[in-house]
Short mmCIF file of C-alpha atoms in Angstrom, two decimals:
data_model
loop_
_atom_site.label_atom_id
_atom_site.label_comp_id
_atom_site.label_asym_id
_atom_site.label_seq_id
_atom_site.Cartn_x
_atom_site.Cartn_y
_atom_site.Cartn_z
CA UNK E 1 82.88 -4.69 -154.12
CA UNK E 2 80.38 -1.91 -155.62
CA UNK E 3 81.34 1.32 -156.32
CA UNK E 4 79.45 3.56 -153.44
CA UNK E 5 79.46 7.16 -152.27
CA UNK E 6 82.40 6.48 -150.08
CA UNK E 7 84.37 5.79 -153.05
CA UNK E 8 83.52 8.91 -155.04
CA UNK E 9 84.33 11.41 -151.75
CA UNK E 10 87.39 9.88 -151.09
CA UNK E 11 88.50 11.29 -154.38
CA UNK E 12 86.98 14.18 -153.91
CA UNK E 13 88.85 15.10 -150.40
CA UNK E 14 91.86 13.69 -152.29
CA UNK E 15 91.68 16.05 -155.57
CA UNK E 16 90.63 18.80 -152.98
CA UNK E 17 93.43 18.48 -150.63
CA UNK E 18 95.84 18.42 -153.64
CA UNK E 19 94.61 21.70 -154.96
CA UNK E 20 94.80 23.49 -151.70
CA UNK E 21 98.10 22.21 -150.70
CA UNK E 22 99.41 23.45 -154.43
CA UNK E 23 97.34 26.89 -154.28
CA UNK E 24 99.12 27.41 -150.88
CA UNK E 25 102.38 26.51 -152.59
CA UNK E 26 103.46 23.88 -149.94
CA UNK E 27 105.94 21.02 -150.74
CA UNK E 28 104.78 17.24 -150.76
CA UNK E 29 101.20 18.09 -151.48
CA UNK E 30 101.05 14.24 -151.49
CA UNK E 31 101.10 13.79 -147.46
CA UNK E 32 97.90 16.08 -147.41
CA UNK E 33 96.43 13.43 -149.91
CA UNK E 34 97.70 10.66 -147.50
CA UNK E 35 95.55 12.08 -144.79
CA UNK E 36 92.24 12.68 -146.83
CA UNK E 37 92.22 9.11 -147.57
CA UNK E 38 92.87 8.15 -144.05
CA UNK E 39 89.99 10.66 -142.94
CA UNK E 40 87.10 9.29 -144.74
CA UNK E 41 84.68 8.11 -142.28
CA UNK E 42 81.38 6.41 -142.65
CA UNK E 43 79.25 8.91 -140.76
CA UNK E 44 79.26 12.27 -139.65
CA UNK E 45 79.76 11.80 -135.49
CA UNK E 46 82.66 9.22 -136.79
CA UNK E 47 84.20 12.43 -139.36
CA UNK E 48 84.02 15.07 -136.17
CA UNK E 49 85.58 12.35 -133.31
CA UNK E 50 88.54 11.41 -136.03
CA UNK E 51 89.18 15.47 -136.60
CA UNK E 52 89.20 16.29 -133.01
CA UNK E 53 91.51 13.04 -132.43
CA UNK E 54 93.79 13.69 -135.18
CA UNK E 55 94.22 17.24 -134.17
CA UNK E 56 94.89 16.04 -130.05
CA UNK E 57 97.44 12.84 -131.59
CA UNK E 58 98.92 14.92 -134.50
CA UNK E 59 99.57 17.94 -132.27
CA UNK E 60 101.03 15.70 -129.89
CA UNK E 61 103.05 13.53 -132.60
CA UNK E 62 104.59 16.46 -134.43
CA UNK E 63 105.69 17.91 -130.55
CA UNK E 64 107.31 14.19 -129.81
CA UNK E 65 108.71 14.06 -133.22
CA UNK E 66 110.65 17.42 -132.85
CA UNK E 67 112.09 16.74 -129.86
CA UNK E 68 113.63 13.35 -131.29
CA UNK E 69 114.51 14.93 -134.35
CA UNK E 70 116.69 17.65 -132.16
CA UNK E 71 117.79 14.72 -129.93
CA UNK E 72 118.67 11.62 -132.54
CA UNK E 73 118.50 13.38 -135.62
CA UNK E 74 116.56 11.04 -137.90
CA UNK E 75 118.47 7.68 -137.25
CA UNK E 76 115.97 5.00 -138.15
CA UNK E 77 116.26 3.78 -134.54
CA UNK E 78 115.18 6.64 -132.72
CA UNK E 79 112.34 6.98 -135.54
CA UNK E 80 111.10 3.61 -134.68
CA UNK E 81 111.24 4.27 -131.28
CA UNK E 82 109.05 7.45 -131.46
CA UNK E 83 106.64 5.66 -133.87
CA UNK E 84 106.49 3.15 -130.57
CA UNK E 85 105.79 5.76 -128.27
CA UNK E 86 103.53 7.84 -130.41
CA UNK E 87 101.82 3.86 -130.90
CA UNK E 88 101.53 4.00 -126.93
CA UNK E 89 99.96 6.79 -126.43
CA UNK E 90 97.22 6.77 -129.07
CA UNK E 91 96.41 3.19 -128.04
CA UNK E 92 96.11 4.60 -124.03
CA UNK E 93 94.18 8.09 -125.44
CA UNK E 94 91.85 5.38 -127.13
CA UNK E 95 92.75 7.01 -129.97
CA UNK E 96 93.65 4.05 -131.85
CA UNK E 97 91.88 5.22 -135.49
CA UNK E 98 94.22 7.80 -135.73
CA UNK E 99 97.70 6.08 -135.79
CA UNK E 100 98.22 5.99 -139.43
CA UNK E 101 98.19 9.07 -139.96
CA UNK E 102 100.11 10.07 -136.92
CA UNK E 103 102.67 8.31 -137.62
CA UNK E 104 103.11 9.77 -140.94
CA UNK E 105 103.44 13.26 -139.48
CA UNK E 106 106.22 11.44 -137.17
CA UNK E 107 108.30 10.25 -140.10
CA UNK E 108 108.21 12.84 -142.33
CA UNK E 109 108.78 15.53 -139.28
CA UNK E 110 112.22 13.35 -137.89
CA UNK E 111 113.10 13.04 -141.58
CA UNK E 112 114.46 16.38 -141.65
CA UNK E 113 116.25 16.00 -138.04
CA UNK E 114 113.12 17.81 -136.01
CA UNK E 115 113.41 21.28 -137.60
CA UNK E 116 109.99 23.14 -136.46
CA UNK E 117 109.77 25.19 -139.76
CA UNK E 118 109.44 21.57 -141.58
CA UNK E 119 107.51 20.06 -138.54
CA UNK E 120 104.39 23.31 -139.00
CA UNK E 121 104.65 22.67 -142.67
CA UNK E 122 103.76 19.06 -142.31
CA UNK E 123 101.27 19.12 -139.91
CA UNK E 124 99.58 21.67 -141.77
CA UNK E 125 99.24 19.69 -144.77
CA UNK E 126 98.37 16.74 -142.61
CA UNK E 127 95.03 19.23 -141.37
CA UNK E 128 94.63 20.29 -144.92
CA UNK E 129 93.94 16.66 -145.72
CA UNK E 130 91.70 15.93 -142.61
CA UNK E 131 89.28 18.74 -143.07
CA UNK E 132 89.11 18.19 -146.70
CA UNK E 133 87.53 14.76 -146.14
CA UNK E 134 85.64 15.96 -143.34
CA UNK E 135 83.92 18.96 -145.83
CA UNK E 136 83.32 16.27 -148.43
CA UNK E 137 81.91 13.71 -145.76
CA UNK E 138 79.26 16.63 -145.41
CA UNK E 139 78.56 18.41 -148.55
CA UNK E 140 78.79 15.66 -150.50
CA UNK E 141 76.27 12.79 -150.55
CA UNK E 142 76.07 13.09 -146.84
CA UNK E 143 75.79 9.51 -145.09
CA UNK E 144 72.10 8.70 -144.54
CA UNK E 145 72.47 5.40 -142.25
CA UNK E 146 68.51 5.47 -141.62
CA UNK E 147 67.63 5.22 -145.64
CA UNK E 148 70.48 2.66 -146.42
CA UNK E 149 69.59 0.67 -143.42
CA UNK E 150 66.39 -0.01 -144.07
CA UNK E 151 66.52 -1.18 -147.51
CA UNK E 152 69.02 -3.60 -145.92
CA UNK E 153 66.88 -4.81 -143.70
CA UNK E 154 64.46 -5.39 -146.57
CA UNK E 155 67.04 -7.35 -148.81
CA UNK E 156 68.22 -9.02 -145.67
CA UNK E 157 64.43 -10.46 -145.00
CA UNK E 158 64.35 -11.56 -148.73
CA UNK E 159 67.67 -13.47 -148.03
CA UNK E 160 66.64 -15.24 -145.06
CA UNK E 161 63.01 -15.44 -146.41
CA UNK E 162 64.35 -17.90 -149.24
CA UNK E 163 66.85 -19.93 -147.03
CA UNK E 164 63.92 -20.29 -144.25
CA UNK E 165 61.28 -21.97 -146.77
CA UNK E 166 63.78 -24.46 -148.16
CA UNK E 167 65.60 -25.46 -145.08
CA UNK E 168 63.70 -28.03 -143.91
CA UNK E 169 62.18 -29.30 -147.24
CA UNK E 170 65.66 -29.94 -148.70
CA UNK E 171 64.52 -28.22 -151.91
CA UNK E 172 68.02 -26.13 -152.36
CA UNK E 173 71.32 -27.70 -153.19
CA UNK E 174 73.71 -27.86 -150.36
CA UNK E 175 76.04 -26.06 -151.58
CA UNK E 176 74.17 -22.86 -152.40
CA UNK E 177 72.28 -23.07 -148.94
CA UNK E 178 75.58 -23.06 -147.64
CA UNK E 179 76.69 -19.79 -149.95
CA UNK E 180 73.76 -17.98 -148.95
CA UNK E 181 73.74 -18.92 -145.66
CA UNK E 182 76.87 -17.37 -145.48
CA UNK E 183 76.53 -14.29 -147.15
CA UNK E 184 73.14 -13.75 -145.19
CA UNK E 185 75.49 -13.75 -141.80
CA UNK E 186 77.97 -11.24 -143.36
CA UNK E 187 74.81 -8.80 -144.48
CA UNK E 188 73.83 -9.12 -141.03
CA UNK E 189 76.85 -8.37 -139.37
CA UNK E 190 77.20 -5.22 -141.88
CA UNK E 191 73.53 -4.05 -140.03
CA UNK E 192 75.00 -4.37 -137.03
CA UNK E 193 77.68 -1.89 -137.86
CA UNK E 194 75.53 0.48 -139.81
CA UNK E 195 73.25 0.25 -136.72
CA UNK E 196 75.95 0.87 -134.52
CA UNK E 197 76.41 4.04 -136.55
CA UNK E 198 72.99 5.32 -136.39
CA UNK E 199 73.13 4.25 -132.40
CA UNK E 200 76.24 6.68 -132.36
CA UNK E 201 75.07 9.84 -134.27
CA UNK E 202 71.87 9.75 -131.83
CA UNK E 203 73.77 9.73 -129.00
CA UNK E 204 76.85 11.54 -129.59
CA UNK E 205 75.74 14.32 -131.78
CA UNK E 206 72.29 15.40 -130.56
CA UNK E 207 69.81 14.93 -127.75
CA UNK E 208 67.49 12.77 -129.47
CA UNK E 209 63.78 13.35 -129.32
CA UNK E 210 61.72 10.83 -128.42
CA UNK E 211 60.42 9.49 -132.37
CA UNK E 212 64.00 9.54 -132.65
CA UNK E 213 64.95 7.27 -129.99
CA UNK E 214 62.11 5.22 -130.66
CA UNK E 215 62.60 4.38 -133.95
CA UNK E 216 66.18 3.44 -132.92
CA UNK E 217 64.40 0.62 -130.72
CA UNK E 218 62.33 -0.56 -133.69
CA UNK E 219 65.64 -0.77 -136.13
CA UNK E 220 66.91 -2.89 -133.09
CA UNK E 221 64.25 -5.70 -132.81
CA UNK E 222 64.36 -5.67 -136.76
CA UNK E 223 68.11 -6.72 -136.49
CA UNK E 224 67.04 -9.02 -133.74
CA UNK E 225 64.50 -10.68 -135.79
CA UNK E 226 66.72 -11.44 -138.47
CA UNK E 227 69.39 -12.30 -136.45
CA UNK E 228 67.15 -14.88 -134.99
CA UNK E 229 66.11 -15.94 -137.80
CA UNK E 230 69.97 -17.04 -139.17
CA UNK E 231 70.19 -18.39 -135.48
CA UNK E 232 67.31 -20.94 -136.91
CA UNK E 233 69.21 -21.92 -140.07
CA UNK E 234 72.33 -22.43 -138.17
CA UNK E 235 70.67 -24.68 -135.78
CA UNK E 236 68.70 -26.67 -138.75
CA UNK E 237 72.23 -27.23 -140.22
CA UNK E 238 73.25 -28.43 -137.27
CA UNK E 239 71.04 -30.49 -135.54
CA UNK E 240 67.80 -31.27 -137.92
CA UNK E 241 68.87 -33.00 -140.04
CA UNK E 242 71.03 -35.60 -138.10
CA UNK E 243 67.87 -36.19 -135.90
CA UNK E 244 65.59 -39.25 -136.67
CA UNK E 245 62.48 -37.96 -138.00
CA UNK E 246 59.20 -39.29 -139.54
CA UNK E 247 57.42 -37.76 -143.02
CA UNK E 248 55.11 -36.20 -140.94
CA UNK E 249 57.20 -34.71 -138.20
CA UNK E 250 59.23 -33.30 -141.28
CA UNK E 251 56.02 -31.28 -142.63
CA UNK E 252 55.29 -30.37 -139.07
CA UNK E 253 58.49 -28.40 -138.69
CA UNK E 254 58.09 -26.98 -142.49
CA UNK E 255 54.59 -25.61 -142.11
CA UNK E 256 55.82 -23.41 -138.76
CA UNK E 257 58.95 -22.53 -140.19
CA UNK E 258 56.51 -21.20 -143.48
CA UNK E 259 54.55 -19.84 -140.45
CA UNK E 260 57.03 -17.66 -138.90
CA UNK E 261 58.16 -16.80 -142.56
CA UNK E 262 54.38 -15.50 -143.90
CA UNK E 263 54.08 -13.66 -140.33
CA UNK E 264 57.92 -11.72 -140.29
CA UNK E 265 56.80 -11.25 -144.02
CA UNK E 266 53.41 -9.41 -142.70
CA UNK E 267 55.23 -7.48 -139.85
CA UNK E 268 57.71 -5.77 -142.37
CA UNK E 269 54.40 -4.92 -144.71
CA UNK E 270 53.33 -3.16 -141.68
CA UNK E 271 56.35 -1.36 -141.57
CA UNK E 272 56.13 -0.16 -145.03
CA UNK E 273 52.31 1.12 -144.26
CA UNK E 274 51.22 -1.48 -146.75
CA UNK E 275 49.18 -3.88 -143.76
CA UNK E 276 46.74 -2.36 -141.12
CA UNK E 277 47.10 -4.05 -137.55
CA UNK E 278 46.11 -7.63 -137.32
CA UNK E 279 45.47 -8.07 -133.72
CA UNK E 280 43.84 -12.01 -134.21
CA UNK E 281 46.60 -12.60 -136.63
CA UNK E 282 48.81 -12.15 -133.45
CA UNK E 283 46.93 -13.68 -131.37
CA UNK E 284 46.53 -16.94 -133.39
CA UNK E 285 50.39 -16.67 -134.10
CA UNK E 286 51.40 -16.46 -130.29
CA UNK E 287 49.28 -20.17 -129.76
CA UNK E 288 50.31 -21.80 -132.31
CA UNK E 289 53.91 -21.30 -131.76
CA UNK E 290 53.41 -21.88 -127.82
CA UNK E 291 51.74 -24.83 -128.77
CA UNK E 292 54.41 -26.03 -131.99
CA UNK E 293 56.94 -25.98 -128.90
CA UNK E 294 54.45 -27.91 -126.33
CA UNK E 295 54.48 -30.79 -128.88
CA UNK E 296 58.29 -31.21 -129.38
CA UNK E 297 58.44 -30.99 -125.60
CA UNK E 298 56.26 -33.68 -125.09
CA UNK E 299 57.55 -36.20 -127.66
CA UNK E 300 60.86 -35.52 -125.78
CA UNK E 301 59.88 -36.41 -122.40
CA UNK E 302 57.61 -39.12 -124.01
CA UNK E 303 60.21 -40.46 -126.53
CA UNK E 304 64.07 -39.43 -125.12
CA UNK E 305 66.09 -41.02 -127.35
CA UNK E 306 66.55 -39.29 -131.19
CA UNK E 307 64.19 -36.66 -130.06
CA UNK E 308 66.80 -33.96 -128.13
CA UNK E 309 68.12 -32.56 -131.69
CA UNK E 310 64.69 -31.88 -132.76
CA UNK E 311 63.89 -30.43 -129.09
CA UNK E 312 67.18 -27.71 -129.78
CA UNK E 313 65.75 -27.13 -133.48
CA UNK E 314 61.86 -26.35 -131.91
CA UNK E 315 63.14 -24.29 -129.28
CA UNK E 316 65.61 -21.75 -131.53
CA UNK E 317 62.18 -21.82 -134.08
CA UNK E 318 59.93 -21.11 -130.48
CA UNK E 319 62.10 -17.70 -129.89
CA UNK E 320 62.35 -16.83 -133.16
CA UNK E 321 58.91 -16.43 -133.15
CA UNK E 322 59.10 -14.81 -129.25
CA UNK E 323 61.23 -12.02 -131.01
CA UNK E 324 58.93 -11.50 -134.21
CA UNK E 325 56.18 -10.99 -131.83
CA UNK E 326 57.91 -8.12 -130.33
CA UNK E 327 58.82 -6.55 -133.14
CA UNK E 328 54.64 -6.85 -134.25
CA UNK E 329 53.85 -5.36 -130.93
CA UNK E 330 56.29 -2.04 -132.25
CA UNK E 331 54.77 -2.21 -135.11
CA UNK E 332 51.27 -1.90 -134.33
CA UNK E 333 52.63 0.77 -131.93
CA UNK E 334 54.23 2.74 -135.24
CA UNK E 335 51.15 2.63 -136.97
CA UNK E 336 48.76 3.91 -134.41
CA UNK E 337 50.97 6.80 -133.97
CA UNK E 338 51.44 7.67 -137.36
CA UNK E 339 47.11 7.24 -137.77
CA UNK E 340 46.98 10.35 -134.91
#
């Protein structure tokens, strides 16, 4: 684990919720730290939907609490069964982030028997808390998903760049094809959240204009691409290398796979303004991998047995290559509107 900008604001909103909570003179200051630590969020759509939540389950929480406080007292059954029922409802509000720190304002409240004077105490330090970490989500090294995404998807192509070039040659030990392999999936599934989080701020917090949106469907195929392109090393794993297959078959599938490599490795240049638009680059690209499939389609229906392993392998390299040149077509696209 690195030490990242979420790290540093969550103790900020801690240290700030602290101070208010003392400057206001309010006992526990601690529970108002408690809820700045549950508050930090990863973007700023994510920061506003868990204050609005918390407010909605808290509000309703401290009410429920109250009541079973003036009811039960603060027998550790009827607290249990509150914490149930609060569990219920935020589950059914699909709510479900903001649990935690509901049910801390339902404990503390029926710990002193449901009196409301206690009960407005703590749910004001459980707001101090919130709205500090919502401030310091903000002001404070705001999250820029579009900047840190993209320099994943760079490191991510330089990942799967490696593990694509040596698959089939064999040329890197097992077991670190096997390490990176699977680090490379968890990097992608981590762009798939931070994309998810770009997909949400769009949509949630603004009408998005139309550069906006699509940029949003170029980040997409990107993801795709390399998504894909894991999708090829899985299937290599699986299936290449228990197939029966000649010297020169072997060089056949390492040249396209360097193929596909060289041309993903040309489409993110584009993206970085560093290639102009190769339109008989793509053109030459499209046959050739139409034609790398045609071949392993014909040995199969010429030569069945050995050859269906291979056929899975050339037709998970065949749409790989379908998806790259998809994402070239949106790339050409971003560069010709950029040129007006």
């Amino acid at each position: 684990m690195t030490f990242g900008a979420r790290m540093l604001k969550t103790g900020i909103s801690v240290t700030l919720a602290l101070y208010i909570a003392t400057w206001l003179h309010l006992p526990s200051p601690v529970i108002a730290a408690v809820a700045a630590i549950f508050a930090m969020q990863p973007s700023i759509y994510r920061s506003w939907k868990y204050l609005t939540d918390q407010l909605q389950t808290n509000t309703l929480g401290a009410i429920l609490a109250v009541l079973g406080g003036s009811l039960f007292s603060n027998e550790p059954i009827a607290v249990g069964l509150v914490c149930i029922l609060v569990i219920m409802i935020c589950l059914r509000l699909k709510m479900g982030e903001t649990i935690g720190v509901t049910l801390v304002t339902v404990v503390v409240i029926m710990e002193a028997s449901g009196q409301w004077e206690f009960a407005l105490n703590r749910f004001v330090l459980i707001l101090i808390g919130i709205l500090s970490a919502f401030v310091i989500n903000i002001v404070v090294y705001p999250p820029k998903p579009k900047v840190q995404y993209e320099k994943q998807i760079h490191d991510t192509f330089d990942q799967l760049s490696l593990l694509l070039r040596t698959a089939i040659s064999d040329e890197i030990k097992e077991n670190v094809f096997r390490n990176e392999k699977r680090e490379l999936e968890d990097t992608i599934n981590k762009l798939a959240d931070k994309f998810k989080l770009m997909e949400e701020d769009q949509k949630q917090l603004k009408t998005p204009k139309f550069s906006e949106s699509r940029q949003l469907v170029v980040y997409k195929q990107m993801l795709k691409a390399l998504r894909k392109g894991y999708e090829v090393l899985d299937t290599v794993e699986q299936h290449y290398f228990q197939a029966v297959r000649s010297p020169e078959l072997n060089n056949e599938f390492d040249q396209h796979l360097e193929k596909l490599t060289k041309f993903h490795e040309h489409i993110m240049l584009k993206f970085d303004n560093k290639l102009k638009p190769n339109l008989d680059e793509a053109e030459q690209f499209e046959a050739e991998n139409d034609q790398f499939l045609r071949r392993m389609l014909d040995r199969y229906a010429e030569q069945r047995e050995g050859v269906l392993r291979l056929s899975i392998v050339s037709a998970e390299m065949y749409e790989y290559g379908h998806q790259l040149e998809r994402l070239n077509r949106l790339a050409d696209h971003s560069q010709a509107v950029s040129d007006k």
